[in-house]
Protein backbone atom coordinates (compact mmCIF):
# COMPACT_ATOMS: atom_id res chain seq x y z
CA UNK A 1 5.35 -37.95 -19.69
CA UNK A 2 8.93 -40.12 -20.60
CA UNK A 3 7.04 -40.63 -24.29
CA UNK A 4 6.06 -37.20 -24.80
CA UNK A 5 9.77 -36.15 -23.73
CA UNK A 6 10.92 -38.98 -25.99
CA UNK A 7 8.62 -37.56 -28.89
CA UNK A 8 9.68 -34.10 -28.81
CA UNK A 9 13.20 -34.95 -28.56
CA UNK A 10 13.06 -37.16 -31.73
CA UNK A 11 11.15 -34.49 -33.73
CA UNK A 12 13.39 -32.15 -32.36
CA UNK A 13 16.66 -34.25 -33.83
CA UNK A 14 15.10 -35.18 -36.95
CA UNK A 15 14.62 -31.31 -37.79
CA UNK A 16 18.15 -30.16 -36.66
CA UNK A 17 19.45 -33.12 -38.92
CA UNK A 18 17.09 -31.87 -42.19
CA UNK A 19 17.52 -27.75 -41.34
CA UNK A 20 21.81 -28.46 -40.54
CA UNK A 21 22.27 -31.20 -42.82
CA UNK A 22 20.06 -31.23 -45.59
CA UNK A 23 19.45 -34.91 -44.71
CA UNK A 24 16.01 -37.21 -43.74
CA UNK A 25 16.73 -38.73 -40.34
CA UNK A 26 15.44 -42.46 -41.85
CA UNK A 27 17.38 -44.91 -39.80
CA UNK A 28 17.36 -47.21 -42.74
CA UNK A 29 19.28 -45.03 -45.14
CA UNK A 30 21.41 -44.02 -42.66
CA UNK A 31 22.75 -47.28 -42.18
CA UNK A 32 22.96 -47.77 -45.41
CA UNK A 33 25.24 -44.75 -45.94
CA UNK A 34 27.47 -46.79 -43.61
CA UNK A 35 27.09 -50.08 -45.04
CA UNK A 36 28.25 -49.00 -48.74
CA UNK A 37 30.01 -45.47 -47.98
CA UNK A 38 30.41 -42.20 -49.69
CA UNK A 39 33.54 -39.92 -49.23
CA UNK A 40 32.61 -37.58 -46.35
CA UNK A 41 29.25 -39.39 -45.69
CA UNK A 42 30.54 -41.93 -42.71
CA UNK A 43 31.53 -39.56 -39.65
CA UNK A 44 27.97 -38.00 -39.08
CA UNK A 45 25.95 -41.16 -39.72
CA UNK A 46 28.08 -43.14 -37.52
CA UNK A 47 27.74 -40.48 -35.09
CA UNK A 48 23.88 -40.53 -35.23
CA UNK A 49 23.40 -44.41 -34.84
CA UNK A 50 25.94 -44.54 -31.66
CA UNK A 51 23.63 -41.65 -30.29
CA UNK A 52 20.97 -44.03 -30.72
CA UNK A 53 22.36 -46.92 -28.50
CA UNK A 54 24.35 -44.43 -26.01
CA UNK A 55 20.86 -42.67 -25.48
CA UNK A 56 18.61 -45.84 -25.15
CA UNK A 57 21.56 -48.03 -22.93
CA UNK A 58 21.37 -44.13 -20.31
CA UNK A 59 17.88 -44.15 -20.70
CA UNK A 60 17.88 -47.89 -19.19
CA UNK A 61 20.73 -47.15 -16.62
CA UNK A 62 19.60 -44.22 -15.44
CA UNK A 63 15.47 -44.39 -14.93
CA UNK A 64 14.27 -46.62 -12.50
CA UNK A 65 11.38 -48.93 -13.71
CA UNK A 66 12.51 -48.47 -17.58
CA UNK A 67 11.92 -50.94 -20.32
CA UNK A 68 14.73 -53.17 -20.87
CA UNK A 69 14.63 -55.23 -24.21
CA UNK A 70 13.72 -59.21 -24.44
CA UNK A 71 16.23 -61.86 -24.39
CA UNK A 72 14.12 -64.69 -25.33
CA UNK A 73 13.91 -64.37 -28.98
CA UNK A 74 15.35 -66.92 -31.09
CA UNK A 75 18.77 -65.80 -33.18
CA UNK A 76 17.31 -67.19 -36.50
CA UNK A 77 14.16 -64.94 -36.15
CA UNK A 78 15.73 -62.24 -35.58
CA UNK A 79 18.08 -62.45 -38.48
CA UNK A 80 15.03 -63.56 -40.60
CA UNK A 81 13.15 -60.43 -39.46
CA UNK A 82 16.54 -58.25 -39.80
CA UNK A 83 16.75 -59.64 -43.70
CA UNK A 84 12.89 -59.00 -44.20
CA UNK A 85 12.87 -55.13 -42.61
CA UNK A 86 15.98 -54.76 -45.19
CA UNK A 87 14.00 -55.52 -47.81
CA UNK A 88 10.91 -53.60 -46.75
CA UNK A 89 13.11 -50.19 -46.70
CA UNK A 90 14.28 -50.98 -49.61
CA UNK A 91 11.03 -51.69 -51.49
CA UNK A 92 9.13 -48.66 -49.84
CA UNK A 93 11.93 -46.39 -50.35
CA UNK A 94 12.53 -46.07 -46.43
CA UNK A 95 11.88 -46.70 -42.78
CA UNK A 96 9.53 -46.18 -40.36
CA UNK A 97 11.40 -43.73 -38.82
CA UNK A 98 11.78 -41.84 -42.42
CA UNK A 99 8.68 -42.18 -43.45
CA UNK A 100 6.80 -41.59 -40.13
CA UNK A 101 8.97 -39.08 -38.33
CA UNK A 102 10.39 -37.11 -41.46
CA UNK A 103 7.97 -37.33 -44.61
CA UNK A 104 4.77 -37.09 -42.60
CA UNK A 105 6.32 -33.68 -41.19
CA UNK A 106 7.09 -32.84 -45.17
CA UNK A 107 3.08 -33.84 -45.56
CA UNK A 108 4.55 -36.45 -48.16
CA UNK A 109 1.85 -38.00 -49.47
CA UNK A 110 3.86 -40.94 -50.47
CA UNK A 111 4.79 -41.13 -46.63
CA UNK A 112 1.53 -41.44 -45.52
CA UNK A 113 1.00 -44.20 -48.30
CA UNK A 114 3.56 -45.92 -46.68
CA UNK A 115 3.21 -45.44 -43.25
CA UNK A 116 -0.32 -46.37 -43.03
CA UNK A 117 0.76 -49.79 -45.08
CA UNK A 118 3.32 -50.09 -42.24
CA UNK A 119 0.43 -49.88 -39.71
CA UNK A 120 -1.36 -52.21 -41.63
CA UNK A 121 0.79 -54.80 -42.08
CA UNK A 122 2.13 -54.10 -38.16
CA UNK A 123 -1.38 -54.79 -36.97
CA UNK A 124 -2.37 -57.79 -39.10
CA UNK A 125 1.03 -59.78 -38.35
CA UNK A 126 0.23 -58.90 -34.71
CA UNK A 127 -3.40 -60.53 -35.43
CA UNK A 128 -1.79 -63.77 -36.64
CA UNK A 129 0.96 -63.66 -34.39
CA UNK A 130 -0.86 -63.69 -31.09
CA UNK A 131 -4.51 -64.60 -32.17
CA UNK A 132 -3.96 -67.64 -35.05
CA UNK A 133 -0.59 -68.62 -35.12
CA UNK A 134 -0.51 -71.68 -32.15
């Protein structure tokens, strides 16, 4: 029931932000827009991203038996698989969240291109990961 809540809620915020705004709710380019700013650009994507940790870090605090993030991954991985998402968003033109959430709402075919290349890749690293890599 928390997912579907979770689901509707995101769909929900992703079309308020493309029927208000005019803008894709991809996490990626939103971040972006912070990292290397436009004049009058900053305010509402900085707003977005903090309601993304406020609402997870509530989320945590106030359900009882909620999923709390790992602490056991290495620093260097992380960074390594920071730098390599980066580069992925900026190779496919965009997140998962853009891609996924927003474009295959638009029916973009070029969405589903990439978010079935996303799955793809998701599932095989998972393969190797857990299955061959020992």
């Amino acid at each position: 029931m928390v997912a579907l809540v979770g689901g509707i809620l995101v769909g929900l915020s992703a079309t308020l932000l493309l029927w208000l705004n005019g803008r894709v709710a991809g996490v990626s380019g939103i971040l972006g827009g912070i990292l290397f700013p436009r004049p009058g650009e900053v305010s509402w994507r900085l707003m977005f991203l903090v309601g993304l940790v406020v609402a997870a870090g509530l989320y945590m605090a106030l359900v009882p038996g909620a999923a709390v993030p790992r602490t056991d991954f290495p620093r260097a991985g992380l960074v390594a698989a920071g730098v390599l998402v980066g580069f992925g968003t900026r190779m496919g033109n965009g997140c998962t969240s853009g891609h996924g959430v927003c474009g295959l709402g638009r029916l973009s075919a070029r969405s589903l291109a990439a978010v079935l290349t996303f799955m793809a890749t998701a599932t095989a690293t998972t393969f190797v990961v857990r299955h061959l890599w020992r």
